Coordinates of C-alpha atoms (C1' of nucleotides) in Angstrom, one line a residue:
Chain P
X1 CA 144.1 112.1 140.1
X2 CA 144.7 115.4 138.5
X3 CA 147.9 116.5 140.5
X4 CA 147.2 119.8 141.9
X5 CA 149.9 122.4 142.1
X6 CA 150.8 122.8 145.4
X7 CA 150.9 126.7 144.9
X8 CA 148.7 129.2 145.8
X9 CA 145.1 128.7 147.0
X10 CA 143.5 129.6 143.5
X11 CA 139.4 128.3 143.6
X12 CA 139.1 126.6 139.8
X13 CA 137.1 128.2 137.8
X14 CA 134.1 127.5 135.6
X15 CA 135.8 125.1 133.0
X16 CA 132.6 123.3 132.2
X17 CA 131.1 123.2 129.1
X18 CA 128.3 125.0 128.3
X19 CA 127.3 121.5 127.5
X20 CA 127.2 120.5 130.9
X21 CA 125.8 123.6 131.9
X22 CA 122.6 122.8 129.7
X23 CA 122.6 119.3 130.7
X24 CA 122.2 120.7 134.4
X25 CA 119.6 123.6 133.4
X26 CA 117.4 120.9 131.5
X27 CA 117.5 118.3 134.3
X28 CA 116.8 121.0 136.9
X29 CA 113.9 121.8 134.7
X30 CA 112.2 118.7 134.1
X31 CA 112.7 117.2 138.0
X32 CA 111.6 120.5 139.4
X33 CA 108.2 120.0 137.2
X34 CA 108.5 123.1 134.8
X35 CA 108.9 120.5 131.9
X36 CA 105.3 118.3 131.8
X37 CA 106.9 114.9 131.4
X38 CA 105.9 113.7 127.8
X39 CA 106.2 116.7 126.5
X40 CA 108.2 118.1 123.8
X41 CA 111.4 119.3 124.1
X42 CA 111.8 121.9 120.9
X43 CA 115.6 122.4 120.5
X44 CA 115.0 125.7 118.9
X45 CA 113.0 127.1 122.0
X46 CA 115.4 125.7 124.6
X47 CA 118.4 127.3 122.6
X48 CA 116.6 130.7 121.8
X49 CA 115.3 130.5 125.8
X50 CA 119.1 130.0 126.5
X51 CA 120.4 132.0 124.4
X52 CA 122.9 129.7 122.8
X53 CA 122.9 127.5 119.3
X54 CA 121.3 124.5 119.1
X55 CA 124.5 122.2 119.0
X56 CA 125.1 122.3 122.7
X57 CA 121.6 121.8 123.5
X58 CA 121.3 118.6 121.1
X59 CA 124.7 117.5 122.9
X60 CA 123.1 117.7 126.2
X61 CA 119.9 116.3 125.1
X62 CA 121.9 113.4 123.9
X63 CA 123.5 113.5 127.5
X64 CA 119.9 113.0 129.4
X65 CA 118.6 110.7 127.6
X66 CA 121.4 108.2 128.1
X67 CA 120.8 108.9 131.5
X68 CA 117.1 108.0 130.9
X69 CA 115.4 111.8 131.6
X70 CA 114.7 112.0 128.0
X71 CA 113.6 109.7 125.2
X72 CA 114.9 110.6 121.6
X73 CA 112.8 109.5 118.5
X74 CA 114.5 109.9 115.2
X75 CA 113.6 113.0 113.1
X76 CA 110.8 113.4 115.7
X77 CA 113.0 114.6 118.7
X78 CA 113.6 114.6 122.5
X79 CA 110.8 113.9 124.5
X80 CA 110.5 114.1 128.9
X81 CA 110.4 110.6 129.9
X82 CA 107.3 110.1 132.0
X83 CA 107.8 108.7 135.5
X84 CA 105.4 105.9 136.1
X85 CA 104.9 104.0 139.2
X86 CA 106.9 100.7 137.2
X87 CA 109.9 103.1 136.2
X88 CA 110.3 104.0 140.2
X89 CA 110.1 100.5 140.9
X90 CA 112.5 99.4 138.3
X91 CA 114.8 102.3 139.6
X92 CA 115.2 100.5 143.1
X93 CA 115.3 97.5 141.6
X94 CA 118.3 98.5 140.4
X95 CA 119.6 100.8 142.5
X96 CA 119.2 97.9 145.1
X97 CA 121.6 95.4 142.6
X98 CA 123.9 98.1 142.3
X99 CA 124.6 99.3 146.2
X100 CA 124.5 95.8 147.4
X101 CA 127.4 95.2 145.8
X102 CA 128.6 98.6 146.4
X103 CA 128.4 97.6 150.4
X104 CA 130.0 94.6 149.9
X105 CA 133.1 95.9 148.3
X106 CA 132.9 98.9 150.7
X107 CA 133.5 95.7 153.5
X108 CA 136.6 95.0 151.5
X109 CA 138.5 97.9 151.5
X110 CA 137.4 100.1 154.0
X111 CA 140.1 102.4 155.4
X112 CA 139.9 105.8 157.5
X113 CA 139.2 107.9 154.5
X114 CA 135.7 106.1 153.5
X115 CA 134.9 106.0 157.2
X116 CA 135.6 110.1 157.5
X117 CA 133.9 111.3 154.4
X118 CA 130.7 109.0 155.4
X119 CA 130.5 110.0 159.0
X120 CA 131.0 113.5 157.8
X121 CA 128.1 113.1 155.2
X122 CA 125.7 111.7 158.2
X123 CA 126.7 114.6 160.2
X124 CA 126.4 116.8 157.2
X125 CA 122.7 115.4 156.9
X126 CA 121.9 116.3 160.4
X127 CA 123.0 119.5 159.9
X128 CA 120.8 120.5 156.9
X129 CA 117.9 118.8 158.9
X130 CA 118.1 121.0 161.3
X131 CA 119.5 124.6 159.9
X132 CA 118.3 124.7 156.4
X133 CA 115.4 124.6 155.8
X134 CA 115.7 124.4 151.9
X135 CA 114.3 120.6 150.8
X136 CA 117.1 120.6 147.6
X137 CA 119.9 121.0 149.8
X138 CA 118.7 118.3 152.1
X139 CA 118.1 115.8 148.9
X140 CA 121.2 116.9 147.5
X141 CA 123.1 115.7 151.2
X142 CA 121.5 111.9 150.7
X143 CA 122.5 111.8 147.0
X144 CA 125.7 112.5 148.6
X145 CA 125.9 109.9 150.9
X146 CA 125.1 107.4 148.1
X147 CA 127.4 108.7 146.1
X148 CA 130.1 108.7 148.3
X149 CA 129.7 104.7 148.9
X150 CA 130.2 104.0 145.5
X151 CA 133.2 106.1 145.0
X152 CA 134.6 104.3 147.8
X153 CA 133.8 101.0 146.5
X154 CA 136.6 101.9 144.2
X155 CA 135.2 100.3 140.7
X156 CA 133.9 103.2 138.5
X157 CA 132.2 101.5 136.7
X158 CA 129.2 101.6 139.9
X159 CA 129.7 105.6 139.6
X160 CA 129.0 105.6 136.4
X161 CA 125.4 103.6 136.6
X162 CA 124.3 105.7 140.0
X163 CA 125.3 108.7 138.1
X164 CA 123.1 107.7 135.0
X165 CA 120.1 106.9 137.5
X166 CA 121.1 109.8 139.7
X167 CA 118.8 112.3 138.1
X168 CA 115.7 110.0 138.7
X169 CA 117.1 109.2 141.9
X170 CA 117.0 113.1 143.4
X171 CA 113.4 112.9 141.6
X172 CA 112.6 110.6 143.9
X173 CA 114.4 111.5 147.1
X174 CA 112.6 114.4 146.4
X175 CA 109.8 113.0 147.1
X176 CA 110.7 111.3 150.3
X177 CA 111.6 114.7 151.7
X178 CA 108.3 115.9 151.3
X179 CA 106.8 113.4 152.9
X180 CA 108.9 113.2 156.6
X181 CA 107.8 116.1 158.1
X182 CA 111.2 115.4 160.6
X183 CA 113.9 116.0 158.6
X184 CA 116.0 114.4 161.1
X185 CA 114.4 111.0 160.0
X186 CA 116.4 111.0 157.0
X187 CA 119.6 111.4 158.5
X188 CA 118.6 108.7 161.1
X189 CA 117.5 105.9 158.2
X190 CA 121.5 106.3 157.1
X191 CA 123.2 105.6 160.5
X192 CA 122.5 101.6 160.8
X193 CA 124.4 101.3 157.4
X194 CA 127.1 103.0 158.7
X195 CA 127.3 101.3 161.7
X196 CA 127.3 98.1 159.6
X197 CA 130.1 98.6 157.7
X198 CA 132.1 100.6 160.4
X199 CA 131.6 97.0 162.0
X200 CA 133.1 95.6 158.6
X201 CA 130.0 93.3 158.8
X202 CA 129.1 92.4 155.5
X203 CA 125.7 90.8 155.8
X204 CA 124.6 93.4 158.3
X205 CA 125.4 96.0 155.8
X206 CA 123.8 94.2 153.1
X207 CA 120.8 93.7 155.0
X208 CA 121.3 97.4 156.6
X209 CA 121.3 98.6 152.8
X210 CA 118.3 96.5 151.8
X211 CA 116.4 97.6 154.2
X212 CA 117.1 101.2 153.5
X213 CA 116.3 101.1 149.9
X214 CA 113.0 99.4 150.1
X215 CA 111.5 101.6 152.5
X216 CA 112.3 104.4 150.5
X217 CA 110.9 102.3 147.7
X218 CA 108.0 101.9 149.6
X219 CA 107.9 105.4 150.8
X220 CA 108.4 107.3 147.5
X221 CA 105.8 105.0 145.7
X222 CA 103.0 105.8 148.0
X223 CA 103.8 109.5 148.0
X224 CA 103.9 109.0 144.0
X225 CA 100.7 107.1 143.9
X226 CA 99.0 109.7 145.8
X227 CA 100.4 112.3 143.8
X228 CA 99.1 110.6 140.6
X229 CA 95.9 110.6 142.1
X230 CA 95.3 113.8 142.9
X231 CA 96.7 114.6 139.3
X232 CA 93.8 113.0 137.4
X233 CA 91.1 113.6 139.8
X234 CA 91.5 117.7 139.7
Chain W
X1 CA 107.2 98.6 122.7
X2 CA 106.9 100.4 119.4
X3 CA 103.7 99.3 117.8
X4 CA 104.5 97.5 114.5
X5 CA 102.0 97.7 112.0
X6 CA 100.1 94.0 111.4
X7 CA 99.9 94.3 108.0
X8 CA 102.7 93.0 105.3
X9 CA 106.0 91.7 105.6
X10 CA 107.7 94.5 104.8
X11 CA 111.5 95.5 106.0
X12 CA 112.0 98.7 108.1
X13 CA 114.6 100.3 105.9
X14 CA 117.7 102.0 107.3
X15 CA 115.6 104.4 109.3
X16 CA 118.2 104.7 111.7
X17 CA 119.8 108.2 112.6
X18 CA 123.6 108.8 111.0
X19 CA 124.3 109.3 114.2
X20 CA 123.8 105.2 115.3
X21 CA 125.5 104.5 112.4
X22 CA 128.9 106.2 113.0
X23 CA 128.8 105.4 116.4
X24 CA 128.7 101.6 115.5
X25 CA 131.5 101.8 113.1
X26 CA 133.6 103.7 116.0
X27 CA 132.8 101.0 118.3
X28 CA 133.8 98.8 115.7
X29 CA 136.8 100.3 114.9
X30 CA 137.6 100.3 118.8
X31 CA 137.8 96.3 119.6
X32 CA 138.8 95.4 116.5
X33 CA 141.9 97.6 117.9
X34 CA 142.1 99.6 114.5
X35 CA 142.0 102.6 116.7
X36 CA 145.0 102.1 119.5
X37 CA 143.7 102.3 123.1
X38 CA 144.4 106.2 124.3
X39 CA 144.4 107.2 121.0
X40 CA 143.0 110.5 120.4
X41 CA 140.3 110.4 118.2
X42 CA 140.2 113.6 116.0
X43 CA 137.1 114.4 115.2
X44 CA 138.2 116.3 112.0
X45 CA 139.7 112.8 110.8
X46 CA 136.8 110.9 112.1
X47 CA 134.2 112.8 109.7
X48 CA 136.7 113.5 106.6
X49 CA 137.1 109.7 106.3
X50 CA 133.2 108.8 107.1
X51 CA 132.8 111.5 104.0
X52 CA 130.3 113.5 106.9
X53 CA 130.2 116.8 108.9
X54 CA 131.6 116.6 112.1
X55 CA 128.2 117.4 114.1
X56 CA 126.9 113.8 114.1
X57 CA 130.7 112.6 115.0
X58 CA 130.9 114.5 118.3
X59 CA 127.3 113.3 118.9
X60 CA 128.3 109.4 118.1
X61 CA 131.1 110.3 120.5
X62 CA 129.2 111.7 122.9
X63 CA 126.8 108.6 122.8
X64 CA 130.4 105.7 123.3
X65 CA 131.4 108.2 126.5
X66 CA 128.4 107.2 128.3
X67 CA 128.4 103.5 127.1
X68 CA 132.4 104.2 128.8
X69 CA 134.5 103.4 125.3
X70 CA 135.8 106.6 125.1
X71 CA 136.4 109.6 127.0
X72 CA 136.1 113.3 126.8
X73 CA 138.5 116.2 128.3
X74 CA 136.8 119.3 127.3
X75 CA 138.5 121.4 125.0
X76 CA 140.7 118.5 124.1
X77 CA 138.5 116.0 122.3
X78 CA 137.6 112.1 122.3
X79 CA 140.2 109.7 123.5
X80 CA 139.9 106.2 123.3
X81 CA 139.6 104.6 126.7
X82 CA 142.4 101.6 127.5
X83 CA 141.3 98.4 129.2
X84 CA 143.1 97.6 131.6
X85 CA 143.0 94.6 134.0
X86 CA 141.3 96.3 137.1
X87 CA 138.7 98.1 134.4
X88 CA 137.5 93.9 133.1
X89 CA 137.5 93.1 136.9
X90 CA 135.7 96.3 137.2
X91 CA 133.2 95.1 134.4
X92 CA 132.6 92.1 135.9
X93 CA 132.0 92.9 139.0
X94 CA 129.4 95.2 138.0
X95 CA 127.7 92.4 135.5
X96 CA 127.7 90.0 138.3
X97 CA 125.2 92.7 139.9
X98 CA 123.2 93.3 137.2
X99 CA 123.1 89.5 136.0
X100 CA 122.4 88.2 139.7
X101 CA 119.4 90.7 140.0
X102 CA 118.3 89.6 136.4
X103 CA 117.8 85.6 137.4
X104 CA 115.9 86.3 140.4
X105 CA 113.5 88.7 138.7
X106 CA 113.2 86.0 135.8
X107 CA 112.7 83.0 137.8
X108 CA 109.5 85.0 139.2
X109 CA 108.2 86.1 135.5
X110 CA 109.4 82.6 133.6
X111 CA 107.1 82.1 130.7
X112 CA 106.5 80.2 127.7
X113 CA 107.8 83.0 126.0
X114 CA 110.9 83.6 127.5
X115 CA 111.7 79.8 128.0
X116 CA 111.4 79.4 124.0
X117 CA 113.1 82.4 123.4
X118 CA 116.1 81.7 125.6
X119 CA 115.9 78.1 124.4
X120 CA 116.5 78.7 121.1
X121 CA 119.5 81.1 121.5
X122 CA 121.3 78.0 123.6
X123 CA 120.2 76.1 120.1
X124 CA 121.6 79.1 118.8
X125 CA 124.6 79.0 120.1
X126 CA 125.3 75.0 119.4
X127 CA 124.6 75.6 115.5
X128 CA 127.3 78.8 115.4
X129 CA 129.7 76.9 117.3
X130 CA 129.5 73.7 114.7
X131 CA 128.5 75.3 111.4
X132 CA 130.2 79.2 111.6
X133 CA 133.6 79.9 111.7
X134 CA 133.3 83.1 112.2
X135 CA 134.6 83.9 115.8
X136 CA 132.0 87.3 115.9
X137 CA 129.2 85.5 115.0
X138 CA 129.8 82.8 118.0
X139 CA 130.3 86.2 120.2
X140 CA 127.0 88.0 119.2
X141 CA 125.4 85.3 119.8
X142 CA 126.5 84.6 123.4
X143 CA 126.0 88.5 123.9
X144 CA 122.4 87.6 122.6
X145 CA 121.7 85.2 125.5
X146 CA 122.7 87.4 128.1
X147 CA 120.7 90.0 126.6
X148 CA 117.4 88.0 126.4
X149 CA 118.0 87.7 129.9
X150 CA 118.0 91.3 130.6
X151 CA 114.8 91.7 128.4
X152 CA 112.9 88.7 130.0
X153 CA 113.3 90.7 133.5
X154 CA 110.8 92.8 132.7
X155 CA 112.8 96.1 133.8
X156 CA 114.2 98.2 131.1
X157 CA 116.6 99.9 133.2
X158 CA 118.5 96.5 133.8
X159 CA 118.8 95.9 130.0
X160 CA 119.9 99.6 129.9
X161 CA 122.9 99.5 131.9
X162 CA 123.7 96.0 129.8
X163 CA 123.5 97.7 126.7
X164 CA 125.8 100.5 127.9
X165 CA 128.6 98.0 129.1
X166 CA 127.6 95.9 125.6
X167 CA 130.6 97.0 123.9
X168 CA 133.5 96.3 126.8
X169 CA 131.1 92.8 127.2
X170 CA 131.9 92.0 123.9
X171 CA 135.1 92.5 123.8
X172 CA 135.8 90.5 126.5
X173 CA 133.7 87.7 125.1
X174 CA 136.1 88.1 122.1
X175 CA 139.0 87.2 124.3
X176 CA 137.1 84.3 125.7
X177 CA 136.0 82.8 122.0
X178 CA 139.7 83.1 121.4
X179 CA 140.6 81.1 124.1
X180 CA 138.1 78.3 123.8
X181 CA 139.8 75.7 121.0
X182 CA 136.4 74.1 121.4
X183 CA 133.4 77.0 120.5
X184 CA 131.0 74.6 122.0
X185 CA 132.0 75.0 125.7
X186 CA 130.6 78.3 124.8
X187 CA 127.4 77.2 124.4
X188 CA 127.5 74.4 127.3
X189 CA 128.4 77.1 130.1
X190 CA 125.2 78.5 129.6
X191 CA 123.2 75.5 129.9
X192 CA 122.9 75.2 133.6
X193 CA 122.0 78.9 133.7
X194 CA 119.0 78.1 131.6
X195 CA 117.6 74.3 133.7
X196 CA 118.2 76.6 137.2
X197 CA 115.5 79.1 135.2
X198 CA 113.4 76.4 133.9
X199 CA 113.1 74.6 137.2
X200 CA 112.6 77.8 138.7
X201 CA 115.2 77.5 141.6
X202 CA 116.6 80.9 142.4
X203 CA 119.0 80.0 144.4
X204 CA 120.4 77.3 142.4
X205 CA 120.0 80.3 139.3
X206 CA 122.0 82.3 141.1
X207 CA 124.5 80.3 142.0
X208 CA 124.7 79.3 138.3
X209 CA 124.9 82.4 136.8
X210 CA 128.2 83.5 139.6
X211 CA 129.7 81.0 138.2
X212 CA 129.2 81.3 134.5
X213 CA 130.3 84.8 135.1
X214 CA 133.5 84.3 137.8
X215 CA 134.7 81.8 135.6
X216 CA 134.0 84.3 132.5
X217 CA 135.8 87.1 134.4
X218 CA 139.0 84.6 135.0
X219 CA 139.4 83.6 131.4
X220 CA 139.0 87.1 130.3
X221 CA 141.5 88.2 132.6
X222 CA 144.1 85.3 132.1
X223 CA 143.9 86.0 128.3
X224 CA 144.3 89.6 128.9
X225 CA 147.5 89.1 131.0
X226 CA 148.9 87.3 128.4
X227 CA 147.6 90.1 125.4
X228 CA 149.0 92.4 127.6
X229 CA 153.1 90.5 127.9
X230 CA 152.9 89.6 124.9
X231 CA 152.4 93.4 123.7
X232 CA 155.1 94.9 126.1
X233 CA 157.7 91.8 125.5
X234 CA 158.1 92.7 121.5
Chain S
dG1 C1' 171.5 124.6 130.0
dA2 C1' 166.9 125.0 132.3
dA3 C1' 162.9 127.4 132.8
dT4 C1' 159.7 130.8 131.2
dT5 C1' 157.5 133.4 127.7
dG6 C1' 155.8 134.1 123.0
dT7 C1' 154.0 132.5 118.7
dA8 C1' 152.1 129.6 114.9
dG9 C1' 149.5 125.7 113.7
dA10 C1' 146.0 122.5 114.8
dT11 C1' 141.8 121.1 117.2
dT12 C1' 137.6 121.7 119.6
dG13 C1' 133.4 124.7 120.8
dT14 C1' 129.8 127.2 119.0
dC15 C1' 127.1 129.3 115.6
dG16 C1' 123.8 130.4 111.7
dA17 C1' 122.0 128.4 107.4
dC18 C1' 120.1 125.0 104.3
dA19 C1' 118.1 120.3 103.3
dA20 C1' 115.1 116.5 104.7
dT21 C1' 111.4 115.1 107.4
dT22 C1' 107.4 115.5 110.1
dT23 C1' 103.1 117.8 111.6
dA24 C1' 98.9 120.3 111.1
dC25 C1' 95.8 122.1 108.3
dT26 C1' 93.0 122.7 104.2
dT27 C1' 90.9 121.0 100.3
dG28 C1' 88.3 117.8 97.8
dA29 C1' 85.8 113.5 96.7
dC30 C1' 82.5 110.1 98.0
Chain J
dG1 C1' 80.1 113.9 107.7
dT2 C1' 84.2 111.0 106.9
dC3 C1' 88.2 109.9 104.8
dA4 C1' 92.0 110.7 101.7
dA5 C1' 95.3 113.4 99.4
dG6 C1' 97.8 117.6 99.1
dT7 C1' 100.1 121.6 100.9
dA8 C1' 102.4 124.9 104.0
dA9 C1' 104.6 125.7 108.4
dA10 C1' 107.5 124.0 111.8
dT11 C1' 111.1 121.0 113.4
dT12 C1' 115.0 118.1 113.1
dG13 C1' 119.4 116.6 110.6
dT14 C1' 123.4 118.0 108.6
dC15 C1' 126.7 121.1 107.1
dG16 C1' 130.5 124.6 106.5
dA17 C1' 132.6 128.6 108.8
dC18 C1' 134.4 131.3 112.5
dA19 C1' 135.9 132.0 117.5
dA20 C1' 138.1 130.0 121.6
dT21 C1' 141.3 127.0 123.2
dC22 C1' 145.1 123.9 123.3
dT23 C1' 149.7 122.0 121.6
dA24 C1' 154.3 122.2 120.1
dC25 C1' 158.1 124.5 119.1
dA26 C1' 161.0 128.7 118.9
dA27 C1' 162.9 132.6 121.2
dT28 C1' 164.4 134.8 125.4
dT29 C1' 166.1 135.4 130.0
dC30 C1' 168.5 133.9 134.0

DNA sequence: GAATTGTAGATTGTCGACAATTTACTTGAC
DNA sequence: GTCAAGTAAATTGTCGACAATCTACAATTC
């Protein structure tokens, strides 16, 4: 809680460091396909591409791969961590340990300001289905959603691990997008979880939540598997 | 899986950045509370007393922030993060996720492997507790289990997030060796973790391994209160 | 005297350069 | 032709230096 001065209604500005900034640029990079995953990532080219030193970009490089985007091998450098079929898997594994328990806690101490912000994200999602038609915008409003949960589940230390798999996560929201050709079917696939905990029912909204995540499990691994296979028959 | 060469039983020697190494003696220097809780860490001081630059400091920084030992504020530097009572709770919740998911994967994958190598580390864990003094010894060697556990599940990502809460898990395991007079409870409490596995009973895993770690979390914290009077009585 | 402004010292952010290591290629022996 | 050793180019690891920013204290104003 940074306390805001109640003064005038200045926007902040920038006051992130260029190491962030990289961090972003690199991620952006390497989910949007421009990076082949495996391959190397030359800190000289990134930093000359850039135009800035190679410090911050080492930094940020550090940054992703403890976030798992990129795999560091001493005095060899950073590589793109290949997504395989197991990785995806072992990302919802997770991500399935993690907002369970998110959900639960979210039963605990729910209060008017969780149940705003999340109805407002469901609504937000409808929105994007419908007037933009821009796919990143529409991933970006279902990270959101998750997101919000966990920051409402009030222990940041659940941030802090969707955060690190949150880059991987878009990846493969992503991919879900692609495949619903109604938008709208996104947006829908959130509302029993709401509902759920609205109804402060804890095993409906672990159930709600369960069911959620497979199915995008299932969903983004079939999309990836045909992917891969039209990779290495071309 | 880094292939190791079949041939002679020779020692991988140092081969590990500067980088790792500084960060370990920072992590070090953290919970053995040589560097105060809040403290700033300057990263000028930091490198003139490791007799390095201060590139691969801010990097070993960099690399505790995400593992959540320290914080950043940019364009103010490294701070040491406090632990406070709602951050353990905070820990264990989030263990108790991780953990719980961990069992159930390795009751499906139990092997020969994994039963020997899990077995051992409860032999482990008797022989420290009778033969060693050393309190840090006892706790590496509890950390150990739990970690074997991650590996055994087969998903890297689970191990991941482990590592990254090692540190705090440690030193919360350090309050607990404290409290124990006797160092072999330490080493019974993890007993019925490991028959639930060998019998292959999830549920009854489960249930074992929420109450290895709820009655973890309650020592921990009841220590901690009494750390923390002790500190503010004096 | 309290609050604001100004200034000096210290600290972080970024950079370019050099040393250590790896990689790719060439050369040579069998 | 294949394998080994040697060599040069490229890349990472580390460093010291300078610019941007913050902190603390002094000076000024009301």
């Amino acid at each position: 809680m940074t306390q805001t001065q109640p003064s005038s209604g200045f926007q902040q500005i920038d006051r992130e460091g260029l190491v962030q900034r990289v961090a972003k640029l690199l991620s952006k990079a390497i989910i949007s396909g421009k990076l082949a995953p495996g391959a190397r990532l030359s800190e000289s080219v990134v930093a000359r591409e850039l135009g800035v030193s190679r410090a911050p970009v080492r930094e940020a490089a550090r940054l992703l791969e403890s976030s798992g985007l990129v795999r560091s091998e001493p005095n060899r450098g950073f590589f793109v961590r290949q997504v395989s079929i197991k990785a995806l898997n072992d990302l919802y594994e997770l991500r399935l340990a993690i907002e369970t328990a998110v959900v639960e806690r979210l039963v605990q101490n729910w209060n008017d300001e969780i149940e705003e912000a999340l109805s407002a994200q469901v609504a937000e999602l409808h929105r994007v289905a419908t007037e933009e038609a821009d796919i990143f915008t529409q991933v970006e409003a279902d990270m959101q959603f998750h997101r919000l949960m966990c920051t409402g589940s009030d222990n940041p230390k659940f941030l802090q691990v969707f955060e690190q798999v949150a880059i991987e996560t878009e990846f493969s929201i992503m991919l879900i997008g692609q495949l619903y050709d109604d938008p709208t079917r996104i947006a829908e696939t959130h509302e029993p979880i709401l509902e759920a905990l609205r109804a402060r029912d804890a095993t409906k909204a672990v159930s709600a939540i369960r069911y959620h995540i497979s199915e995008a499990q299932r969903i983004v691994i079939d999309q990836f598997r045909l992917l891969e296979e039209g990779k290495t028959s071309t």
